[in-house]
Coordinates of C-alpha atoms in Angstrom, one line a residue:
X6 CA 56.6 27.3 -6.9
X7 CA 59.7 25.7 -5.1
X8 CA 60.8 24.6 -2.0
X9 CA 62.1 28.3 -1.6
X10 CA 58.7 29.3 -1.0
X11 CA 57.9 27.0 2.1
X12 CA 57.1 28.9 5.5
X13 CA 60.4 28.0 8.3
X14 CA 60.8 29.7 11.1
X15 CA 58.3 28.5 13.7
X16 CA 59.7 27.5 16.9
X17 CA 59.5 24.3 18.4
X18 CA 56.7 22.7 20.0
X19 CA 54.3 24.1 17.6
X20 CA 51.2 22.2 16.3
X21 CA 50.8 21.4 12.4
X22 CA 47.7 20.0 11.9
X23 CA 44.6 19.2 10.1
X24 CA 41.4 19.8 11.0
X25 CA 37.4 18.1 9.9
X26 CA 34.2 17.9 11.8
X27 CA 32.3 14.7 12.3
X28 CA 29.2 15.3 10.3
X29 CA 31.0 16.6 7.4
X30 CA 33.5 13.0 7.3
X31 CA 32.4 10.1 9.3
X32 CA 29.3 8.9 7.7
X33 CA 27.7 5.9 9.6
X34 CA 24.7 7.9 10.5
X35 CA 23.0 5.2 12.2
X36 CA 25.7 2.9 13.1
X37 CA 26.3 1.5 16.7
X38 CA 23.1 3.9 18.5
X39 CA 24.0 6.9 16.6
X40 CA 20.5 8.7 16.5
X41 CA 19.7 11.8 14.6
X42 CA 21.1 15.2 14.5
X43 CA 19.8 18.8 13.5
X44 CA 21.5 18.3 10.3
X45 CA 20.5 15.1 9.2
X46 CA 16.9 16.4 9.3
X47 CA 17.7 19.6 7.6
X48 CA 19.9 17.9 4.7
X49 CA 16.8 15.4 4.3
X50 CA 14.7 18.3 4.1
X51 CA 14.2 19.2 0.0
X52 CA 15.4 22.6 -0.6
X53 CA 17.8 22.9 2.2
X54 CA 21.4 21.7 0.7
X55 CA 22.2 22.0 -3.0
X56 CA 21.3 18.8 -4.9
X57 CA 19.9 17.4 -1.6
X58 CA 22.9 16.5 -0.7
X59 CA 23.8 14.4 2.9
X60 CA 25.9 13.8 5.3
X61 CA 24.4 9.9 5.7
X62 CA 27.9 8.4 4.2
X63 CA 30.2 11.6 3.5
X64 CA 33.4 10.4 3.6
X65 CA 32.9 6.8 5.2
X66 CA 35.4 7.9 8.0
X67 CA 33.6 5.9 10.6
X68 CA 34.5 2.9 8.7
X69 CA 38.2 4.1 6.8
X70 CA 39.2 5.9 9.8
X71 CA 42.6 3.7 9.7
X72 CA 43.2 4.6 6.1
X73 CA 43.1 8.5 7.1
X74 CA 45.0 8.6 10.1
X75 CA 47.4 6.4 8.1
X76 CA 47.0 9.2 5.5
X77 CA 48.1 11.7 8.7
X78 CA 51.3 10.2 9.4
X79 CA 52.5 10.5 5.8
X80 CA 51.9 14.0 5.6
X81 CA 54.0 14.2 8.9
X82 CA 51.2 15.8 11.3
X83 CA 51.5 16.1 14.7
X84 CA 48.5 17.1 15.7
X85 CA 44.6 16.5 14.6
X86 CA 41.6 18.2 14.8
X87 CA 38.6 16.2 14.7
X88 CA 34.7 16.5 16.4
X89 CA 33.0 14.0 18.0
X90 CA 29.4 13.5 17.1
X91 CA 27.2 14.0 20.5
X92 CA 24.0 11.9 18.9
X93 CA 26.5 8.8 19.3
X94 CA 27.9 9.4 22.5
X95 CA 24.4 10.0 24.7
X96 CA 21.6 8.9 22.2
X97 CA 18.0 9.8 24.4
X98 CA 20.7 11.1 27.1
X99 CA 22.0 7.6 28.0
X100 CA 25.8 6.8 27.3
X101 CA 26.7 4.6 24.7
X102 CA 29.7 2.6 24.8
X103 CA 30.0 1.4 21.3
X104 CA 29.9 5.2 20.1
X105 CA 32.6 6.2 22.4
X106 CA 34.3 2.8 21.3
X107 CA 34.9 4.8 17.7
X108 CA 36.8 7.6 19.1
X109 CA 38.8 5.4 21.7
X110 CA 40.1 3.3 19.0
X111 CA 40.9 7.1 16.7
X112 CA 42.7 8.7 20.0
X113 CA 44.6 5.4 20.5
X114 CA 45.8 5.0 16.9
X115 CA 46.7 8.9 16.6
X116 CA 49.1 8.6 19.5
X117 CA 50.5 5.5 18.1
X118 CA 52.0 7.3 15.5
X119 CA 53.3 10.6 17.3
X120 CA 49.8 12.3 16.8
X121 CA 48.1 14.3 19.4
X122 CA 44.4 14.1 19.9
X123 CA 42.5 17.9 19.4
X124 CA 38.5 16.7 20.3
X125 CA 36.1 19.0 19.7
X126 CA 32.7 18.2 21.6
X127 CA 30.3 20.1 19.4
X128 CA 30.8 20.6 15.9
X129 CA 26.9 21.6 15.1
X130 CA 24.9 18.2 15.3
X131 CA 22.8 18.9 18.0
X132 CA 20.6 15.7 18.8
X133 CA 17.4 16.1 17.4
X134 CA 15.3 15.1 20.5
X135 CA 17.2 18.1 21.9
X136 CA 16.2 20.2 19.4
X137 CA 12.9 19.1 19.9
X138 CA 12.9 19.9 23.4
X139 CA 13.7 23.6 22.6
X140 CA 17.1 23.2 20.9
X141 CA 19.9 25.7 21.9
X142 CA 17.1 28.7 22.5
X143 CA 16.4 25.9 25.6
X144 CA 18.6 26.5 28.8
X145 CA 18.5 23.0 29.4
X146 CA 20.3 22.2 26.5
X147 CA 23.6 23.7 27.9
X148 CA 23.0 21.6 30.8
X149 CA 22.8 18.4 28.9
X150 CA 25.6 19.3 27.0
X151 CA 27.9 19.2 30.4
X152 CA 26.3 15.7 30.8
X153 CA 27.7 14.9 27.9
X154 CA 31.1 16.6 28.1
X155 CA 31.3 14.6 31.3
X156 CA 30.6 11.4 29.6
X157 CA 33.0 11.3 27.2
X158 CA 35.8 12.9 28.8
X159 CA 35.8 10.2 31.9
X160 CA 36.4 7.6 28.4
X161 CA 38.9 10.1 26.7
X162 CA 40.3 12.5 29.8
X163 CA 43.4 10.9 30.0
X164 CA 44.7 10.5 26.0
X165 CA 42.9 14.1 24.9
X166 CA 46.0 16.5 24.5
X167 CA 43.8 19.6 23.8
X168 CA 39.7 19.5 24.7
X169 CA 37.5 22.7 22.7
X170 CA 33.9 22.8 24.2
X171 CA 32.2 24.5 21.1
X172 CA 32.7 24.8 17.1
X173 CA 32.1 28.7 15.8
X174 CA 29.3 29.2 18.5
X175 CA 28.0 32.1 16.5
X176 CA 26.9 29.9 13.0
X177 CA 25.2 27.7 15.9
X178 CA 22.8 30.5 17.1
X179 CA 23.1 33.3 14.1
X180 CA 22.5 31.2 11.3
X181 CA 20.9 28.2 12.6
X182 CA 18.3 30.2 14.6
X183 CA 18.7 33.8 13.3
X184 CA 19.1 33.7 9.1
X185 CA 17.8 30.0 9.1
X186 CA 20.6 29.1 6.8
X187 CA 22.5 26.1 8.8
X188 CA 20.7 23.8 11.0
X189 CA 17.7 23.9 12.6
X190 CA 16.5 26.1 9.8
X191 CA 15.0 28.8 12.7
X192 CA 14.5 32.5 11.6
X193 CA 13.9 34.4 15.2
X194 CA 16.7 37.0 16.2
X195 CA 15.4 36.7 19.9
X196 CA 15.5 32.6 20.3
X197 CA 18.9 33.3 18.3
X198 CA 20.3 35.4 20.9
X199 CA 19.3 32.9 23.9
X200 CA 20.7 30.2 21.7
X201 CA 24.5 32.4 21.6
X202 CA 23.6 32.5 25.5
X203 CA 23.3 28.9 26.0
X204 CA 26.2 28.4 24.1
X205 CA 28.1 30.2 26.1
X206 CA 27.0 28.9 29.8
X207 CA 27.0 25.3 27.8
X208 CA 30.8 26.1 26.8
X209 CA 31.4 27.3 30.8
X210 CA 29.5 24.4 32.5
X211 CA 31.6 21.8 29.6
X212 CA 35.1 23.3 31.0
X213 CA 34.7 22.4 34.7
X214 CA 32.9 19.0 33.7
X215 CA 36.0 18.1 32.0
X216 CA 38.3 19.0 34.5
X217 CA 36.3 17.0 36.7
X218 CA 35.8 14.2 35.1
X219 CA 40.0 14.4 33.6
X220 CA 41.8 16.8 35.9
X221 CA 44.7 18.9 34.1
X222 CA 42.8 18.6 31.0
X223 CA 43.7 21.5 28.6
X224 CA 40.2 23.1 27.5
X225 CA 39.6 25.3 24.5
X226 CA 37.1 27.2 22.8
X227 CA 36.7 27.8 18.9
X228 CA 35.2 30.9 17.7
X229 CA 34.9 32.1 13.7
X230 CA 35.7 36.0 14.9
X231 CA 34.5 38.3 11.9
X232 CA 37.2 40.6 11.2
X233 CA 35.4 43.7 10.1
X234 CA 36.9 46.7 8.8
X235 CA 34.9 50.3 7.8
X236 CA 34.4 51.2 4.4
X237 CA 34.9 55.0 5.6
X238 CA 36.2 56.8 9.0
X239 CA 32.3 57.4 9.3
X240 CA 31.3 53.7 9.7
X241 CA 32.8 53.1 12.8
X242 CA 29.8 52.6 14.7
X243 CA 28.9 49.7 11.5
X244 CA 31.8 48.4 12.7
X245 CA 31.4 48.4 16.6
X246 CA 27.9 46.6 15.9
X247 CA 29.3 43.8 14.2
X248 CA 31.8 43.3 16.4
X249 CA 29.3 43.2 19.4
X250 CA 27.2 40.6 18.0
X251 CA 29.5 38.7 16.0
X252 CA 32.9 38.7 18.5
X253 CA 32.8 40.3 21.8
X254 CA 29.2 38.4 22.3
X255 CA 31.4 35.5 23.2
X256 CA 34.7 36.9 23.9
X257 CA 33.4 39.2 26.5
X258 CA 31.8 36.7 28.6
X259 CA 34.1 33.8 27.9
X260 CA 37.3 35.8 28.8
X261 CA 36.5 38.6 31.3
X262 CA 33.1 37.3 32.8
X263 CA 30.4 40.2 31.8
X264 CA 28.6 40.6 28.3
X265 CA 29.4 44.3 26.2
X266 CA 27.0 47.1 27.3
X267 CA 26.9 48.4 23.9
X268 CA 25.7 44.7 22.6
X269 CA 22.8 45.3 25.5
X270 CA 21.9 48.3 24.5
X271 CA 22.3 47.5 20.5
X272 CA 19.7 44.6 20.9
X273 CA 17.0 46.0 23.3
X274 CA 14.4 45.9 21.2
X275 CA 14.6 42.2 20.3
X276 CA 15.1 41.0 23.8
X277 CA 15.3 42.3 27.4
X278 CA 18.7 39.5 28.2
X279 CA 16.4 37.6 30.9
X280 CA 17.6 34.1 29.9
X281 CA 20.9 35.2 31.7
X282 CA 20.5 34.3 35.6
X283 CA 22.9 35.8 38.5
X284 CA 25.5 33.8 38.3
X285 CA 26.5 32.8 34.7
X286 CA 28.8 34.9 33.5
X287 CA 31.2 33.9 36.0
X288 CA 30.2 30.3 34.8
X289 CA 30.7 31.0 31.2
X290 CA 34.6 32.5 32.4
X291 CA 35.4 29.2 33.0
X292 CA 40.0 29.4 32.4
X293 CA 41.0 28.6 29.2
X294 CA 44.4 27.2 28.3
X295 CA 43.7 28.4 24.2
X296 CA 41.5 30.4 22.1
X297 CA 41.4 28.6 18.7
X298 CA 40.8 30.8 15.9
X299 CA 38.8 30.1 12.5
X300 CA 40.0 32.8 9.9
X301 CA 39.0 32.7 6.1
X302 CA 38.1 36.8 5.3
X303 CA 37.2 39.3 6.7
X304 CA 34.2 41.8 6.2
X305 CA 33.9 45.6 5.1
X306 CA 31.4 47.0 6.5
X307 CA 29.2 50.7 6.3
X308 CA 26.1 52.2 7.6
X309 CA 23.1 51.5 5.7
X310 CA 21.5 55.1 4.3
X311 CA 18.0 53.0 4.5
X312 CA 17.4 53.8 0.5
X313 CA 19.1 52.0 -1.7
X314 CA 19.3 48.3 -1.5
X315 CA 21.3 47.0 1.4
X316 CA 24.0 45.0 0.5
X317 CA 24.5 41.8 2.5
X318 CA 28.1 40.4 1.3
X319 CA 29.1 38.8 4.8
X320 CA 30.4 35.7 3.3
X321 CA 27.6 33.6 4.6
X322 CA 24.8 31.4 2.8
X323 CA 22.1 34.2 2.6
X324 CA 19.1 33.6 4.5
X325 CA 15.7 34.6 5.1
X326 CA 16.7 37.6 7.1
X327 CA 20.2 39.0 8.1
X328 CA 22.4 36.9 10.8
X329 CA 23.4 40.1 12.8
X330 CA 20.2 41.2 15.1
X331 CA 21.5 44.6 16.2
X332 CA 23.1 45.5 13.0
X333 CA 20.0 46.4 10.8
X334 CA 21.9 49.5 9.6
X335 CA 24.7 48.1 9.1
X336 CA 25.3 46.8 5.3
X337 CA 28.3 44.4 4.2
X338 CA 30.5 45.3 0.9
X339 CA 31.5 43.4 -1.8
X340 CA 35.4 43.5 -1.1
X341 CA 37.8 44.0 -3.8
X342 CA 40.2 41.5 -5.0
X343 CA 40.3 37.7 -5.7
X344 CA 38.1 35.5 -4.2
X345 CA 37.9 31.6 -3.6
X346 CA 35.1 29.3 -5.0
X347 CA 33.2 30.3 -1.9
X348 CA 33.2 33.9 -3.0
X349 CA 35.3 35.1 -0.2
X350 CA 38.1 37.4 -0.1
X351 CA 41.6 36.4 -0.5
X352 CA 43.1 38.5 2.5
X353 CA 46.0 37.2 4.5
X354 CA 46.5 40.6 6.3
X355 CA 43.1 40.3 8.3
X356 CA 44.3 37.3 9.9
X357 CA 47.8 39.0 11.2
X358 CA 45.3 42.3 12.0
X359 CA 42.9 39.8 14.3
X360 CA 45.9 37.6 15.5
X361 CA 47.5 40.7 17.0
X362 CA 43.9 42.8 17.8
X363 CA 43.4 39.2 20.6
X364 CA 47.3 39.5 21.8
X365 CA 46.1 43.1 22.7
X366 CA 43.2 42.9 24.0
X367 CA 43.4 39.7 25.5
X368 CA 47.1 39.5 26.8
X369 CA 48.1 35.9 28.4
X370 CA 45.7 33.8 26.2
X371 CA 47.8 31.2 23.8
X372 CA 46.2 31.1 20.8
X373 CA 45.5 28.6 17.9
X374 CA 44.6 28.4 14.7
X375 CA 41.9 25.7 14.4
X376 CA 41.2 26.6 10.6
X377 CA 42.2 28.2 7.5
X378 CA 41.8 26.9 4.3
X379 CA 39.9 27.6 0.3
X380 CA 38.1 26.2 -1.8
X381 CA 39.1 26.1 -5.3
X382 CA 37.1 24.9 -8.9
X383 CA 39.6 22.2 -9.6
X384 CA 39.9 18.8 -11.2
X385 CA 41.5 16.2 -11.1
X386 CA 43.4 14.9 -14.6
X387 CA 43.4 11.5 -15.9
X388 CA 45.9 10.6 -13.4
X389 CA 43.7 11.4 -10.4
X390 CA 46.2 14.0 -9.9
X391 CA 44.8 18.1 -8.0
X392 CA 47.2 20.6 -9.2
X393 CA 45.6 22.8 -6.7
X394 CA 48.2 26.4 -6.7
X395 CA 46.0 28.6 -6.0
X396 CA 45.5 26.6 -2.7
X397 CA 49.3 26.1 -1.9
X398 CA 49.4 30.0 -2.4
X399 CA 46.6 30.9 0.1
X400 CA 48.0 28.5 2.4
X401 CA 51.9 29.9 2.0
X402 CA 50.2 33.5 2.2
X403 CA 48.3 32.6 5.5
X404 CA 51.2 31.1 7.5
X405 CA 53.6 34.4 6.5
X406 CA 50.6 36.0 7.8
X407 CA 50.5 34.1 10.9
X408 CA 54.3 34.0 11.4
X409 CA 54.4 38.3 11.1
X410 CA 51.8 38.1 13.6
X411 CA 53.9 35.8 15.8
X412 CA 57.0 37.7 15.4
X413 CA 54.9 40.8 16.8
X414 CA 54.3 39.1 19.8
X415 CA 51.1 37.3 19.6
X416 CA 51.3 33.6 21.2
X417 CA 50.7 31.2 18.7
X418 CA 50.9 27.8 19.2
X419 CA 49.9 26.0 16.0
X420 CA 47.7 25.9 13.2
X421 CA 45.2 23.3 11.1
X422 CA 44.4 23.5 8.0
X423 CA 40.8 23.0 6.7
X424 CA 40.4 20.4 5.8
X425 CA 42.3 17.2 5.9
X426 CA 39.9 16.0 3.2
X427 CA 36.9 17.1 0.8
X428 CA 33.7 16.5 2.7
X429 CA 30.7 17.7 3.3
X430 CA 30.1 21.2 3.4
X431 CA 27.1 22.0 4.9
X432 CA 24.2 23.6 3.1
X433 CA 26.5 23.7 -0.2
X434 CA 26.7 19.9 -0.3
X435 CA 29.3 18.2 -2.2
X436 CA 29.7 21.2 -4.3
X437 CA 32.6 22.8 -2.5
X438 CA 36.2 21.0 -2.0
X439 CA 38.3 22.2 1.0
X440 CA 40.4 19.0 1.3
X441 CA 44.3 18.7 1.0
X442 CA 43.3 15.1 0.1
X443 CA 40.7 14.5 -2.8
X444 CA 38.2 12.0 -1.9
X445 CA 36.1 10.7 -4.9
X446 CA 32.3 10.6 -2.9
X447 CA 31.8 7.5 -5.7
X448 CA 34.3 5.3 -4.9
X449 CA 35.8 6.8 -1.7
X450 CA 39.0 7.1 -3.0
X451 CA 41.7 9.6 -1.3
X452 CA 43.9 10.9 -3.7
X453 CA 47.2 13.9 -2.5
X454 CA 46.6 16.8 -3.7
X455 CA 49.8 18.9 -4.5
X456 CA 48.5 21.2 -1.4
X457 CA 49.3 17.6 0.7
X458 CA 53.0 17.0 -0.6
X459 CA 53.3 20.8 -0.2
X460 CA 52.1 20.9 3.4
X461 CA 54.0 17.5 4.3
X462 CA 57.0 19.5 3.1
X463 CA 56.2 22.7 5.2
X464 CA 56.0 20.2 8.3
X465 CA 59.2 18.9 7.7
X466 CA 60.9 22.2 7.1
X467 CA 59.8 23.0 10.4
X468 CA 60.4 20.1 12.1
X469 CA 62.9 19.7 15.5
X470 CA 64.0 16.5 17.3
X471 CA 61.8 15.7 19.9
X472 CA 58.6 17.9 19.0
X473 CA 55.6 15.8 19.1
X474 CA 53.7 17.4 21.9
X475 CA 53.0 15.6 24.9
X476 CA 49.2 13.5 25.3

């Protein structure tokens, strides 16, 4: 693969990035006030993540933060996509200086070297007292998490460039609450649909608190939309109940103010929608300036015939019971094709088939891509060397995916690949690698992957005096 091959052709102004989450990297689990999260008890629980693995030093990025952003400005990014952990910003709902203190010193040192600042409040670790206290299910948890959003951006407001309220809302309530497969470990469909709810009014109440407490920020949202296609003309109903439950249950409210009928109707006989009070839907409508978008596959999908043994290939850990209340006959297919280490499809099209489905049905809204990435077996030779192809393939793939979608008129304003570096991947431990960067978890070592000289090359391709975006 040569230079040839690199993506060019994206205008100026757009965002190359790299993306983690705070769990997954930082480590330092009970540095500086930091209490727990939902995830530190479920990855202490035995049997939850493979080899009982934990977050509780990861990547050591709450202490080797310098080294990484250092790590940023070699490969040339100009933007960064980081979460910051709410259990060290309002431990027992107080502020805490020293945890905001972290990400004042990582804004200020990211805009040092031409790098804008992409915070994402809530990246899955809920505060365990909170959890505690009803968790997401709870409609006073959305109302803590505007304290909170509050907090931190009257510390951050100013230096911020782009603010996203919630992390793929629908793994929060679907498989934390629904298939019990992430954090909390919860298995009821009806607490997991009043969990997506309080997402939502949380991710409405979180907007105006930042713009109060920083006005003219730029506020975002993050949603992992499932792409689902029919495995027939006949399943198109298999496919209108995903996309309910799995899409429109936060696009519909989030961008034109009212949930789907059809996602009322499909779930009536789990819960009669009473945890949704006059008033917030207009609350959860809240304006957006960007709707990031996390794309790896997407889904095929047919109607169950209730006899032979439904198939349940959706990509996600499997669970207890199915992660899509509403869709019990709906089955999901093996798909054709190669597949990453994760087991999921290898399918650039899907993302320039959902890039352009949001441009038309949801004209106006700029859109991001917050993540895309694959995991790959790989290792590294007696150099310390990733010769990691397959990855530089999917990546080239996606971006010619995104740029088609682009140059059909969808709005795109930059993308993020996951991940900066190997980390933590939730309930599949250490086991998984997503990372550009190779970290060795022994000796905390970051080591380039050819993907990272490959990306740093794409960047400068597509480099133009004067880009780096404005704080």
């Amino acid at each position: 693969m040569t230079d040839h091959d690199l993506p060019t052709g994206f205008p100026p102004g757009f965002l190359w990035g790299a993306a983690t989450s705070a769990y997954q990297i930082e480590g330092g689990v009970d540095a500086d006030g930091r209490v727990p999260s939902i995830w530190d008890t479920y990855s202490h629980t035995p049997g939850r993540v493979r080899d009982g693995d934990t977050g509780d030093v990861a990547c050591d990025h709450y202490h080797r933060w310098a080294e990484d952003v250092a790590i940023m400005a070699e490969l040339g990014l100009n933007a960064y996509r980081f979460s910051i952990a709410w259990p060290r910003i309002m431990p027992g709902g107080r502020f805490n200086p020293k945890g905001a203190d972290f990400y004042s010193r990582l804004v200020d040192a990211l805009l040092e070297r031409g790098i804008a600042p992409v915070a994402t409040l809530y990246h899955w670790d809920l505060p365990q007292e909170l959890e505690d206290a009803g968790g997401w299910p709870a409609r006073q948890t959305a109302f803590r998490f505007a304290e909170y959003a509050e907090a931190i951006g009257r510390v951050l407001g100013d230096r911020v460039h782009i603010w996203t309220t919630l992390n793929e809302p629908w793994c929060s309530a679907f498989l934390g609450y629904c298939s019990g497969s992430h954090a909390p470990g919860r298995t009821d469909p009806a607490a997991a649909l009043a969990a997506a709810h309080h997402l939502n009014l949380a991710h409405g109440l979180a907007v105006r608190a930042l713009r109060r407490a920083a006005p003219g920020a730029r506020c975002s949202v993050t949603l992992n939309l499932h792409h689902a296609r029919g495995a027939s003309a006949a399943d198109a109903d298999a496919v209108r109940r995903v996309d309910a439950v799995a899409n429109r249950i936060f696009l519909g409210p989030m961008l034109t103010g009212r949930y789907p009928a059809d996602l009322i109707d499909d779930t009536a006989s789990i819960t009669d929608w009473a945890f949704v009070h006059p008033g917030d839907e207009q609350t959860i409508a809240a304006p957006l300036d960007v709707l990031g978008v996390n794309y790896y596959a997407p889904v095929l999908v047919r109607r169950w015939d209730g006899s032979a043994p439904r198939q349940s290939a959706d990509g996600h850990r499997p669970g207890s019971r199915s992660a899509f209340p509403g869709c019990e006959e709906v089955e999901f297919l093996p798909m054709p094709g190669p597949r990453t280490a994760m087991g999921w499809p290898i399918d650039p099209a899907g993302l320039t088939e959902l890039l352009m489905r949001l441009h038309r049905d949801h004209p106006g809204i700029p859109l991001m891509i917050t993540e895309n990435g694959a995991a790959f077996e790989e290792e590294a030779d007696v150099d310390g060397r990733v010769h990691d192809a397959r990855r530089i393939g999917y990546l080239r793939d996606h971006l010619a995916a995104a740029k088609a979608a682009m140059d059909a008129g969808a709005d795109l304003r930059g993308y993020f690949v996951w991940s900066l570096m190997d980390n933590f991947e939730w309930a599949r431990g250490y086991s998984k690698r997503f990372g550009i960067v190779r970290v060795d978890y022994r000796t905390q070592r970051r080591t380039w992957k050819d993907s990272a000289h490959w990306y740093r090359r794409v960047i400068a391709a597509n480099a133009r005096p004067h880009q780096a975006p404005r704080p």
